[in-house]
Amino acid sequence: MSGMPGKKAKRIEERGLKGIRDTGLDEARLRAFLAHAWHTPKGLYGWLATVDHKLIGKRYVVTAFLFLILAGLSALAMRFQLAAPEAGRISPDFYNQLFTMHGTTMMFLFAVPVMEAFTVYLVPLMIGTRNVAFPRLNAFSYWIYVSGGTMIWIAFAFNTGADAGWFSYVPLAGPDYGIGKRPDFWAQMVTYTEVSALAVAVEIIATVFKLRAPGMTLDRIPLYVWSVLVTAFVILFAMPAVMVSSTMLILDRLVGTKFFDPAAGGDALLWQHLFWFFGHPEVYIIFIPATGFVSAILPTFVRRPVFGYLGIVLSLIAIGFLSFGLWVHHMFATGLPQLGESFFTASSMMIAIPSGIQIFCWIATIWGGRPIFATPLVFVLGFIFTFVIGGMTGVMVASVPLDLQVHDTYFVVAHFHYVLVGGAVFPLLGAVYYWFPKVTGRMLSERLGHWNFWFVFLGFNLTFFPMHILGLQGMPRRIYTYPLESGWGSANLFISLSSLVLFAGFALLFLNMLLSLRNGRPAGDNPWGASTLEWATTSPPPSYNFPHLPVVTHREPLWARPDTLPVIEGLRVDAREVLGGTVADAVPQLRLPSADNSIWPLLSAIAVGGTFFASIYTPWAVVWGAIPISIGFICWFWPKGEPEDEE
C-alpha cells in the first residue's frame, strides 16, 4: 500500500485489522456473522445478483432438466412418426428440425450442463470451502447457458430451428444448402453457450487446485472431484474446436469466407475433423463425471472405501487423454488413408482399457462390501449393465470393416444411446437420489425410486436394444419414414411403444421429487452415513457451507472422525473470505476475499448474448456490441479497494 494516499491506506488498513475473525466466537454469534456476510438478498434483485454456488447449481439442474423434457418430447414426436411405415404424421422438414433439436438439446443443453450443474453445487462442499474461486464468473456462465438455450428453442418455435443435425455437417449447413437463418442460429448459439462450459471449467480447475480444505492432499481428493477436474481439462481443450468450427461456418454463411468450400480452396472434411475433435471428447465430458457419481455412491452403499483409488484416478486421467485420439473413427466412411484408419482403430479400442479398470474396481468394491440396495445403488448397477453393452458395441464400431457395414444405420443410434444414456443418465439418476437429501433436506421416496428405476431400465432397453437389430437389417438413421415392404414396421412400433415406458419412468422421477419436496421425510445431515465432506454440514447447507472450515486427515474424513472433524480458525466472519492453499498438499497460504453479489454478470451476459444474436443478421453487431460488453465487464471488475490479507 506504499503507493496509496495516506488516508486511504490508513482506512483500508484499519478496516482489515478490525475484521472479526471466527476465533473464539460462540456458535450462535459465529453463524449469525457468517449468515449476514454470505447472505443473498431477498426479492428480484437477490435472485438475479446471487453468486452463491449452491443457488446457481440448483438453477443449472432445474434448467437442464427442463431442456431434457423438451428433448424427450421431440424424441416422442419422432417415434410417433416412425411407429408405422410411410406415415405422414410429420412433414420431412419438421422432422429434420425435430431430430436436430433433440440432438442439439441433449448434447449441448442437457448432458454437459447437467454434469456441470452437479459440479458447481458439490465441489466446494466436497473440498471444504465456501464458494468457487470465481463466483461472478459462475453466475455469468449460468446466464449465458440459459439465454443461449432459450434462444435456440425460441427460434425453433418460429420455424427457424436448426435442421442439419446436431453435427451440422457442411455443405448441408453451408450457404448453398442451409435454409434461411436456421444454420446461423445453430452456429451462433452453440458458440455462445459453449462460453458457459469454458467458464465453468476454468473456475473448477482453480477451485480444486487452490481452495481445498487444509490437509486434503492430492491423494485425499474425493474421486468425484478427480473426475470433474479431469473433465474440466478436457472441456478446456475440446470446446474451442467446436467454437472455432461454428465460427468458421457462420463466417462462410454471413461474410462470404470459403473455409468449407472445396471449389474455392476450402475443405468440407475440415468441418468433420474440427467438429469430431470436439465431439468425441464430449462423450467423455459427459461420461467421466458420471463415473465420479459411481465412485461416490458405491462406497456409501457397500460400506467400504472404493477399491483401487489410485488405479481409478490414473484411469480417469488416461481416459481424458485418450479421448482426444478417437475422433477419426467417426469418419471411417470418408475415405481415409489405411494407416490413419489403423491408428484410430487401435486408439479407439485402447480406451476400453482404463474404462475396464474402473469397472473392475467397482465390481471389486461391491464384492468385498455389504451392499444396501437403496435406489442410488440400484441405478449404479443398472449403469454397469447398460454401459458394458455400450462399451462392447463401441469396440465393434471402432473396427473399420464393421463400421463401414453399419455406418449411419440404427446400430449406431443404439450404440451411442447405450453409451450416453447407459453411461451417463443412469449414474445421474442415482446421483439425484443420492444428493437430493443434501440439497433439499428431504428424502425421496424409496418405493417410487425403485418403480422409477425399473420403468427407466426396462423402457430404455426395450427402446434401444431392438435398434441394434434394425441397424444390422440396414435401416438408415435420420430418415423420417421407410417403405412398407422393408419389414421394419413391427420393430419400430415396438420401439415407439417402449419409448412411452421410458418416458413414464422419467415422469415418475419428477413426481417423486415434487411429492418429496412437500412431504418427504426430513433427511438429517448425513442420512446415508457417507464419508465425504458435503455430509459434514446441514441439509440443506447454509449460505456459508461450513461454520468452521474442516481440516482433512483421511481420505474418508467422516468415517475416520465420525464425531467431530478438526477445524481451522482465523477467517473473517464479517466479510466473505476463503482460504487458499498449495496445489499438492493443500497447506494454507493466504486468506482471499470472495466476490459479493452483483448484477453485472447478468448484464454482461445480456450484452454478450445480444451481440451474438444481432450478428446473425449483421456483422456490424460485433462492432457495436463491443460497447455494452465493455461497459458490463468494466463495472463487473471495478475494484472496491478491499485490502488483501497476507497473513
XYZ file of C-alpha atoms in Angstrom:
647
model
C 0.000 0.000 0.000
C 3.035 2.202 -0.189
C 1.785 3.959 -3.332
C -1.635 4.881 -1.929
C -2.586 8.234 -0.478
C -2.142 8.238 3.293
C -5.794 8.472 4.397
C -6.940 5.788 2.005
C -4.165 3.422 3.014
C -4.922 4.009 6.666
C -8.645 3.441 6.157
C -8.013 0.184 4.341
C -5.527 -0.959 6.918
C -7.890 -0.206 9.796
C -10.715 -1.994 8.064
C -8.531 -5.049 7.596
C -7.346 -5.057 11.217
C -10.849 -4.645 12.575
C -12.127 -7.648 10.685
C -13.914 -10.037 13.010
C -12.396 -13.498 12.964
C -14.032 -16.805 13.782
C -11.547 -17.487 16.568
C -13.196 -17.755 19.965
C -16.714 -16.845 18.863
C -19.557 -18.844 20.294
C -21.566 -20.904 17.811
C -24.612 -18.611 17.680
C -22.610 -15.412 17.044
C -20.393 -17.192 14.534
C -23.336 -18.400 12.468
C -25.054 -15.013 12.717
C -21.996 -13.182 11.395
C -21.459 -15.689 8.599
C -25.116 -15.692 7.597
C -25.013 -11.901 7.270
C -21.761 -11.869 5.314
C -22.761 -14.602 2.861
C -26.491 -13.953 2.524
C -28.301 -13.441 -0.753
C -30.747 -10.508 -0.658
C -34.394 -11.425 -0.964
C -36.534 -10.318 -3.871
C -35.869 -9.969 -7.563
C -32.501 -8.258 -7.171
C -31.171 -11.024 -4.965
C -32.458 -13.670 -7.367
C -30.671 -12.004 -10.273
C -27.486 -10.993 -8.469
C -26.642 -14.013 -6.339
C -23.238 -15.651 -6.650
C -23.931 -18.480 -4.204
C -22.661 -21.623 -5.930
C -25.475 -23.694 -4.445
C -28.239 -21.473 -5.809
C -26.559 -21.336 -9.203
C -26.014 -25.093 -9.184
C -29.695 -25.705 -8.432
C -30.706 -23.371 -11.246
C -28.413 -25.251 -13.595
C -30.015 -28.549 -12.607
C -33.597 -27.307 -12.982
C -32.848 -25.649 -16.331
C -31.045 -28.728 -17.657
C -33.973 -30.972 -16.716
C -36.405 -28.574 -18.432
C -34.330 -28.918 -21.585
C -34.356 -32.700 -21.059
C -38.161 -32.623 -21.095
C -38.145 -30.660 -24.360
C -35.643 -33.089 -25.886
C -37.702 -36.044 -24.663
C -40.909 -34.645 -26.168
C -39.176 -34.111 -29.511
C -37.969 -37.744 -29.386
C -41.508 -38.942 -28.677
C -42.762 -36.939 -31.652
C -40.164 -38.654 -33.851
C -41.147 -42.062 -32.550
C -44.817 -41.184 -33.269
C -43.844 -40.610 -36.881
C -41.683 -43.763 -37.160
C -44.156 -46.090 -35.444
C -45.605 -47.065 -38.828
C -44.128 -47.239 -42.332
C -44.933 -44.488 -44.800
C -46.651 -42.466 -42.106
C -47.386 -38.855 -42.949
C -47.917 -37.576 -39.446
C -44.969 -35.173 -39.545
C -43.541 -33.391 -42.572
C -39.934 -34.132 -43.602
C -38.945 -30.530 -42.908
C -40.392 -30.545 -39.401
C -38.858 -33.957 -38.728
C -35.422 -32.621 -39.662
C -35.865 -29.795 -37.191
C -37.067 -32.229 -34.514
C -34.116 -34.589 -34.692
C -31.700 -31.675 -34.876
C -33.255 -30.020 -31.844
C -33.314 -33.336 -29.990
C -29.609 -33.961 -30.559
C -28.555 -30.370 -30.014
C -30.540 -30.108 -26.804
C -29.394 -33.409 -25.392
C -25.719 -32.794 -26.123
C -25.319 -29.039 -25.649
C -28.181 -28.079 -23.325
C -28.696 -31.105 -21.114
C -25.891 -33.645 -20.884
C -22.902 -31.334 -20.458
C -24.677 -28.608 -18.414
C -26.307 -31.046 -16.004
C -22.909 -32.551 -15.241
C -21.525 -29.062 -14.671
C -24.550 -28.250 -12.516
C -23.689 -31.005 -10.073
C -20.068 -29.891 -10.196
C -20.898 -26.287 -9.366
C -23.061 -27.355 -6.447
C -20.960 -30.158 -4.987
C -17.277 -29.353 -5.464
C -16.970 -26.508 -2.903
C -18.808 -28.656 -0.349
C -16.747 -31.753 -1.081
C -13.412 -29.952 -0.810
C -14.408 -27.933 2.254
C -14.590 -24.343 1.046
C -17.284 -21.661 0.947
C -17.618 -20.865 -2.732
C -15.974 -21.416 -6.095
C -12.840 -19.458 -6.972
C -14.658 -17.051 -9.326
C -18.235 -16.660 -8.069
C -19.266 -13.958 -10.546
C -17.901 -15.955 -13.472
C -20.032 -18.800 -12.176
C -23.156 -16.617 -12.287
C -22.171 -15.305 -15.726
C -21.842 -18.867 -17.059
C -25.378 -19.730 -15.969
C -26.934 -16.673 -17.598
C -25.047 -17.449 -20.810
C -26.260 -21.023 -20.772
C -29.926 -20.348 -20.075
C -30.205 -17.459 -22.544
C -28.410 -19.363 -25.333
C -30.570 -22.445 -24.889
C -33.744 -20.376 -24.718
C -32.891 -18.548 -27.944
C -32.338 -21.862 -29.760
C -35.802 -23.056 -28.752
C -37.481 -19.717 -29.496
C -36.001 -19.937 -32.995
C -37.472 -23.439 -33.300
C -40.884 -22.140 -32.211
C -40.725 -19.600 -35.038
C -39.843 -22.282 -37.637
C -36.173 -21.279 -37.590
C -34.998 -24.379 -35.796
C -31.750 -25.907 -36.976
C -32.358 -28.787 -39.392
C -28.933 -30.122 -40.416
C -28.381 -32.437 -37.455
C -26.683 -31.691 -34.163
C -23.354 -32.137 -36.013
C -24.434 -29.613 -38.696
C -22.276 -31.073 -41.466
C -21.289 -28.899 -44.371
C -22.218 -28.476 -47.184
C -25.692 -29.305 -45.801
C -25.369 -26.435 -43.310
C -23.325 -24.241 -45.656
C -24.520 -21.206 -47.599
C -25.552 -23.271 -50.640
C -27.944 -25.681 -48.901
C -28.756 -24.263 -45.453
C -32.260 -22.733 -45.463
C -32.746 -19.162 -44.247
C -31.265 -18.441 -40.839
C -31.579 -21.936 -39.392
C -27.873 -22.930 -39.531
C -26.920 -19.398 -38.452
C -28.915 -19.722 -35.247
C -27.389 -23.133 -34.590
C -23.819 -21.943 -35.180
C -24.070 -18.748 -33.159
C -25.977 -20.157 -30.224
C -23.706 -23.207 -29.949
C -20.670 -20.918 -29.909
C -22.383 -18.708 -27.340
C -23.464 -21.470 -24.966
C -20.050 -23.107 -25.027
C -18.649 -19.956 -23.423
C -20.558 -21.156 -20.397
C -18.861 -24.567 -20.404
C -15.421 -22.985 -20.665
C -16.153 -20.603 -17.793
C -17.204 -23.449 -15.513
C -14.124 -25.465 -16.470
C -11.795 -22.605 -15.549
C -13.429 -21.959 -12.206
C -13.459 -25.657 -11.262
C -9.758 -26.084 -12.025
C -8.885 -23.034 -9.928
C -11.234 -24.046 -7.120
C -9.954 -27.609 -6.829
C -6.305 -26.650 -7.037
C -6.349 -23.667 -4.675
C -9.329 -23.791 -2.311
C -9.204 -27.296 -0.864
C -9.527 -27.721 2.888
C -6.232 -27.947 4.786
C -4.900 -31.477 4.685
C -6.774 -32.526 1.554
C -3.678 -33.614 -0.336
C -3.949 -34.853 -3.899
C -4.320 -38.451 -2.732
C -7.218 -37.494 -0.428
C -9.336 -35.731 -3.017
C -12.711 -37.491 -3.444
C -12.904 -39.491 -6.670
C -15.873 -37.462 -7.842
C -13.772 -34.306 -7.595
C -10.969 -36.021 -9.522
C -13.468 -36.890 -12.242
C -14.733 -33.328 -12.657
C -11.184 -31.975 -12.557
C -10.185 -34.221 -15.471
C -13.422 -33.262 -17.237
C -12.618 -29.574 -16.823
C -9.297 -30.050 -18.605
C -10.992 -32.000 -21.410
C -13.507 -29.153 -21.811
C -10.700 -26.631 -21.865
C -9.049 -28.314 -24.841
C -12.098 -29.711 -26.661
C -14.669 -26.904 -26.589
C -12.576 -24.371 -28.532
C -12.649 -26.755 -31.508
C -16.425 -26.594 -31.880
C -16.413 -22.849 -31.206
C -13.820 -22.326 -33.928
C -15.656 -24.548 -36.420
C -19.064 -22.967 -35.767
C -17.493 -19.511 -36.069
C -15.921 -20.509 -39.387
C -19.315 -21.817 -40.523
C -21.073 -18.568 -39.745
C -18.305 -16.612 -41.444
C -18.827 -18.744 -44.547
C -22.552 -18.031 -44.400
C -22.614 -14.356 -43.440
C -19.329 -12.854 -44.531
C -18.552 -14.977 -47.568
C -15.372 -16.729 -46.454
C -14.696 -20.139 -48.008
C -13.346 -22.318 -45.222
C -15.521 -25.276 -46.216
C -15.982 -24.638 -49.942
C -13.789 -27.043 -51.994
C -14.427 -25.027 -55.172
C -12.646 -22.047 -53.598
C -9.815 -23.975 -51.964
C -11.662 -24.873 -48.760
C -12.300 -28.357 -47.413
C -15.655 -29.810 -46.382
C -13.933 -32.560 -44.401
C -12.222 -29.893 -42.310
C -15.602 -29.357 -40.647
C -15.828 -33.000 -39.638
C -12.280 -33.049 -38.310
C -12.840 -29.944 -36.189
C -16.296 -30.988 -35.059
C -15.360 -34.528 -34.041
C -12.143 -33.366 -32.398
C -14.618 -31.776 -30.010
C -17.441 -34.288 -30.484
C -15.739 -37.403 -29.270
C -14.139 -35.886 -26.170
C -17.614 -34.548 -25.435
C -18.771 -38.116 -24.915
C -16.195 -38.327 -22.148
C -17.071 -34.860 -20.847
C -20.435 -36.467 -20.124
C -19.169 -39.908 -19.147
C -16.251 -39.065 -16.830
C -18.324 -37.130 -14.233
C -20.822 -39.980 -14.369
C -18.070 -42.371 -13.304
C -17.400 -39.924 -10.479
C -21.017 -40.345 -9.369
C -20.495 -44.098 -9.312
C -17.292 -43.797 -7.282
C -19.111 -41.560 -4.780
C -22.245 -43.683 -4.453
C -20.740 -47.173 -4.347
C -18.611 -46.872 -1.175
C -21.515 -45.402 0.758
C -23.859 -48.281 -0.014
C -21.362 -51.128 0.263
C -19.926 -49.645 3.471
C -16.258 -49.728 2.480
C -13.790 -47.442 0.672
C -13.668 -47.845 -3.067
C -11.196 -50.474 -4.224
C -8.210 -49.229 -6.261
C -8.303 -45.470 -5.594
C -5.020 -44.822 -7.406
C -5.985 -47.071 -10.321
C -9.263 -45.171 -10.782
C -7.516 -41.787 -10.673
C -4.968 -42.884 -13.271
C -7.773 -44.363 -15.381
C -9.666 -41.064 -15.299
C -6.571 -39.206 -16.460
C -5.901 -41.813 -19.167
C -9.477 -41.616 -20.441
C -9.268 -37.831 -20.595
C -6.019 -38.017 -22.545
C -7.073 -40.811 -24.916
C -10.424 -39.147 -25.652
C -8.593 -36.781 -27.974
C -7.230 -39.651 -30.094
C -10.522 -41.137 -31.236
C -12.325 -38.558 -33.318
C -11.460 -40.039 -36.701
C -13.420 -43.234 -36.011
C -16.481 -41.106 -36.796
C -15.027 -40.608 -40.268
C -14.007 -44.086 -41.417
C -16.508 -43.857 -44.277
C -14.972 -40.667 -45.677
C -12.076 -42.466 -47.389
C -9.113 -42.027 -45.061
C -5.608 -43.434 -45.642
C -5.294 -47.006 -44.372
C -2.571 -46.071 -41.885
C -4.876 -43.483 -40.348
C -7.707 -45.988 -40.105
C -5.431 -48.477 -38.346
C -4.131 -45.894 -35.875
C -7.570 -44.664 -34.882
C -8.939 -48.198 -34.672
C -6.179 -49.044 -32.205
C -6.640 -45.872 -30.170
C -10.435 -46.351 -30.087
C -10.064 -49.844 -28.718
C -7.326 -48.784 -26.297
C -9.702 -46.565 -24.324
C -11.577 -49.680 -23.273
C -8.591 -50.497 -21.016
C -8.912 -47.638 -18.464
C -12.701 -47.893 -18.672
C -12.429 -51.588 -17.882
C -10.087 -50.900 -14.959
C -12.732 -48.678 -13.380
C -15.434 -51.270 -13.854
C -13.261 -53.979 -12.282
C -12.509 -51.666 -9.326
C -16.225 -51.032 -8.805
C -17.048 -54.730 -9.004
C -14.259 -55.479 -6.514
C -15.691 -52.802 -4.204
C -19.110 -54.447 -4.319
C -17.570 -57.899 -3.939
C -15.826 -57.012 -0.689
C -18.664 -54.943 0.771
C -22.097 -55.338 2.274
C -24.429 -53.819 -0.347
C -27.519 -51.897 0.705
C -29.802 -51.839 -2.326
C -31.132 -48.321 -1.946
C -32.240 -46.509 -5.091
C -28.884 -44.773 -5.808
C -27.056 -48.128 -5.780
C -29.721 -49.759 -7.941
C -29.197 -47.102 -10.598
C -25.434 -47.685 -10.397
C -25.938 -51.397 -11.009
C -28.162 -50.548 -13.968
C -25.388 -48.335 -15.267
C -22.809 -51.139 -15.134
C -25.097 -53.460 -17.114
C -26.039 -50.976 -19.830
C -22.632 -49.380 -20.160
C -20.918 -52.720 -20.661
C -23.243 -53.368 -23.620
C -22.499 -49.892 -24.995
C -18.778 -50.450 -24.494
C -18.832 -53.752 -26.374
C -20.678 -52.269 -29.358
C -18.194 -49.393 -29.176
C -15.348 -51.837 -29.718
C -17.325 -53.228 -32.677
C -17.825 -49.890 -34.434
C -14.191 -48.989 -33.776
C -13.328 -51.736 -36.274
C -13.235 -50.350 -39.796
C -14.853 -53.320 -41.621
C -17.847 -53.458 -39.275
C -18.131 -49.678 -39.091
C -18.412 -49.487 -42.871
C -21.256 -52.012 -42.752
C -23.308 -50.336 -40.019
C -22.310 -46.716 -40.662
C -25.295 -44.361 -40.467
C -27.672 -47.168 -39.506
C -29.763 -47.640 -36.387
C -26.986 -49.830 -34.981
C -25.021 -46.649 -34.359
C -28.094 -44.985 -32.847
C -28.412 -47.911 -30.434
C -24.702 -47.843 -29.623
C -24.422 -44.196 -28.678
C -27.640 -44.240 -26.664
C -26.305 -47.191 -24.692
C -23.084 -45.265 -24.081
C -24.615 -41.892 -23.293
C -27.858 -42.839 -21.560
C -26.483 -46.032 -20.053
C -23.138 -44.476 -19.230
C -24.283 -41.088 -18.042
C -28.019 -40.887 -17.350
C -28.227 -43.956 -15.103
C -25.460 -42.661 -12.781
C -27.017 -39.208 -12.998
C -30.357 -40.511 -11.759
C -28.525 -42.350 -8.990
C -26.829 -39.052 -8.122
C -30.199 -37.278 -7.987
C -31.435 -39.802 -5.406
C -28.126 -39.693 -3.539
C -27.732 -35.917 -3.140
C -31.407 -34.831 -3.151
C -31.488 -35.071 0.695
C -28.427 -32.841 0.979
C -29.811 -30.223 -1.420
C -33.383 -30.092 -0.117
C -33.268 -31.558 3.381
C -35.876 -34.129 2.332
C -35.613 -37.805 1.409
C -37.014 -39.084 -1.868
C -39.456 -41.973 -1.677
C -37.627 -45.305 -1.939
C -40.704 -47.113 -3.223
C -41.247 -44.619 -6.039
C -37.478 -44.689 -6.624
C -37.465 -48.428 -7.317
C -40.501 -48.082 -9.594
C -38.657 -45.230 -11.271
C -35.615 -47.457 -11.845
C -37.496 -50.399 -13.331
C -39.535 -48.219 -15.686
C -36.393 -46.454 -16.917
C -34.312 -49.648 -17.095
C -36.912 -51.705 -18.968
C -38.097 -48.791 -21.100
C -34.557 -47.944 -22.093
C -33.509 -51.476 -23.027
C -36.765 -52.249 -24.831
C -36.436 -48.998 -26.780
C -32.806 -49.127 -27.813
C -31.757 -52.779 -27.926
C -34.006 -53.596 -30.936
C -32.317 -50.749 -32.787
C -29.189 -52.930 -32.989
C -31.206 -55.465 -34.972
C -32.811 -52.806 -37.179
C -29.357 -51.427 -37.900
C -27.998 -54.831 -38.869
C -31.027 -55.196 -41.148
C -29.956 -51.971 -42.851
C -32.395 -49.336 -41.561
C -30.678 -45.960 -42.053
C -30.724 -43.364 -39.315
C -32.087 -39.800 -39.730
C -34.895 -40.866 -42.081
C -38.412 -39.588 -41.456
C -40.147 -42.657 -42.924
C -39.465 -46.041 -44.526
C -41.227 -48.238 -47.093
C -43.856 -50.806 -46.113
C -42.014 -53.650 -47.842
C -38.867 -53.079 -45.717
C -40.330 -55.224 -42.931
C -39.213 -52.750 -40.244
C -42.726 -51.705 -39.202
C -43.286 -54.166 -36.315
C -39.933 -53.442 -34.685
C -40.454 -49.700 -34.984
C -43.924 -49.943 -33.470
C -42.471 -51.935 -30.563
C -39.717 -49.333 -30.087
C -42.198 -46.457 -30.125
C -44.421 -48.139 -27.529
C -41.353 -48.905 -25.388
C -40.313 -45.266 -25.517
C -43.571 -44.457 -23.714
C -42.446 -46.738 -20.866
C -39.148 -44.870 -20.730
C -40.995 -41.555 -20.706
C -43.203 -42.811 -17.854
C -40.040 -43.672 -15.913
C -38.839 -40.078 -16.070
C -42.334 -38.864 -15.174
C -42.055 -40.970 -12.003
C -38.773 -39.241 -11.158
C -40.333 -35.790 -11.421
C -43.409 -36.934 -9.486
C -41.195 -38.316 -6.738
C -39.264 -35.048 -6.485
C -42.402 -32.917 -6.347
C -44.074 -35.097 -3.705
C -40.904 -35.338 -1.608
C -40.275 -31.611 -1.670
C -43.633 -31.161 0.081
C -43.947 -34.279 2.196
C -40.608 -36.078 2.124
C -39.077 -37.433 5.303
C -36.555 -34.981 6.869
C -33.103 -36.083 5.842
C -30.757 -35.030 8.625
C -27.164 -34.081 7.948
C -25.872 -37.469 6.763
C -28.777 -39.817 6.055
C -26.707 -42.363 4.096
C -23.767 -42.481 6.530
C -21.434 -41.251 3.782
C -17.767 -40.356 4.203
C -17.165 -37.133 2.252
C -17.236 -33.541 3.470
C -20.508 -32.375 1.930
C -22.280 -34.548 4.509
C -20.494 -32.780 7.371
C -22.768 -29.743 7.145
C -26.507 -29.321 7.485
C -29.074 -30.396 4.898
C -29.588 -28.111 3.052
C -26.243 -26.374 3.628
C -26.203 -22.771 4.897
C -25.077 -19.959 2.607
C -21.542 -20.171 4.054
C -21.350 -24.000 3.738
C -19.356 -24.604 6.957
C -19.243 -22.551 10.204
C -15.550 -23.511 10.504
C -13.533 -24.829 7.583
C -12.729 -28.527 8.206
C -9.237 -29.999 8.292
C -8.848 -33.280 6.425
C -6.695 -36.048 7.915
C -8.005 -39.037 5.959
C -9.331 -39.964 2.523
C -12.679 -40.835 4.160
C -12.871 -37.958 6.671
C -16.314 -38.655 8.133
C -15.581 -42.331 8.609
C -12.188 -41.614 10.181
C -13.606 -38.939 12.533
C -17.328 -39.733 12.908
C -17.868 -37.460 15.923
C -16.142 -34.148 15.197
C -13.873 -33.017 12.415
C -10.826 -30.889 13.264
C -11.247 -27.323 12.011
C -9.100 -24.351 11.195
C -9.806 -20.872 12.568
C -8.762 -17.350 11.741
C -11.010 -16.453 8.815
C -13.049 -13.268 8.862
C -16.738 -13.671 9.515
C -17.852 -10.107 8.805
C -16.818 -10.346 5.146
C -16.663 -13.060 2.513
C -13.372 -14.824 2.765
C -11.992 -18.183 1.617
C -8.754 -19.974 2.362
C -6.185 -20.545 -0.399
C -3.581 -23.303 -0.197
C -0.828 -25.093 -2.079
C -1.745 -27.215 -5.069
C -0.231 -30.530 -3.987
C -0.624 -30.588 -0.217
C -3.366 -28.009 0.449
C -1.202 -26.241 3.006
C -2.907 -22.896 3.855
C -1.133 -19.935 2.244
C -3.409 -16.923 2.378
C -6.910 -15.690 3.018
C -8.702 -14.477 -0.097
C -11.727 -12.196 -0.463
C -14.659 -13.845 -2.214
C -16.778 -11.772 -4.582
C -20.068 -10.371 -3.319
C -23.429 -10.468 -5.094
C -23.537 -8.436 -8.276
C -25.974 -7.708 -11.096
C -23.140 -7.191 -13.592
C -22.622 -10.849 -14.564
C -26.251 -10.890 -15.717
C -25.976 -7.572 -17.572
C -22.713 -8.673 -19.182
C -24.348 -11.908 -20.314
C -27.219 -9.913 -21.836
C -24.713 -7.733 -23.697
C -22.765 -10.732 -24.996
C -25.944 -12.625 -25.912
C -27.449 -9.625 -27.688
C -24.266 -9.227 -29.700
C -24.259 -12.873 -30.746
C -27.962 -12.691 -31.682
C -27.631 -9.482 -33.682
C -24.547 -10.771 -35.509
C -26.760 -13.374 -37.149
C -28.280 -10.505 -39.117
C -25.362 -8.093 -39.490
C -21.596 -8.381 -38.890
C -21.679 -4.781 -37.607
C -23.266 -6.100 -34.438
C -19.817 -7.258 -33.353
C -18.517 -3.686 -33.556
C -21.472 -2.002 -31.824
C -21.885 -4.828 -29.347
C -18.360 -4.276 -28.067
C -19.548 -1.087 -26.334
C -22.121 -2.577 -23.923
C -19.911 -5.614 -23.415
C -17.015 -3.386 -22.390
C -19.223 -1.375 -20.022
C -20.504 -4.559 -18.444
C -17.079 -6.035 -17.865
C -15.589 -2.761 -16.562
C -18.346 -2.405 -13.989
C -18.063 -6.097 -13.126
C -14.361 -5.857 -12.351
C -14.315 -2.345 -10.934
C -12.164 -2.572 -7.764
C -13.737 -1.714 -4.433
C -10.483 -1.127 -2.602
C -10.839 -4.121 -0.301
C -7.493 -4.924 1.323
C -5.772 -8.207 0.620
C -4.804 -10.127 3.718
C -1.459 -11.891 3.515
C -1.436 -13.448 6.965
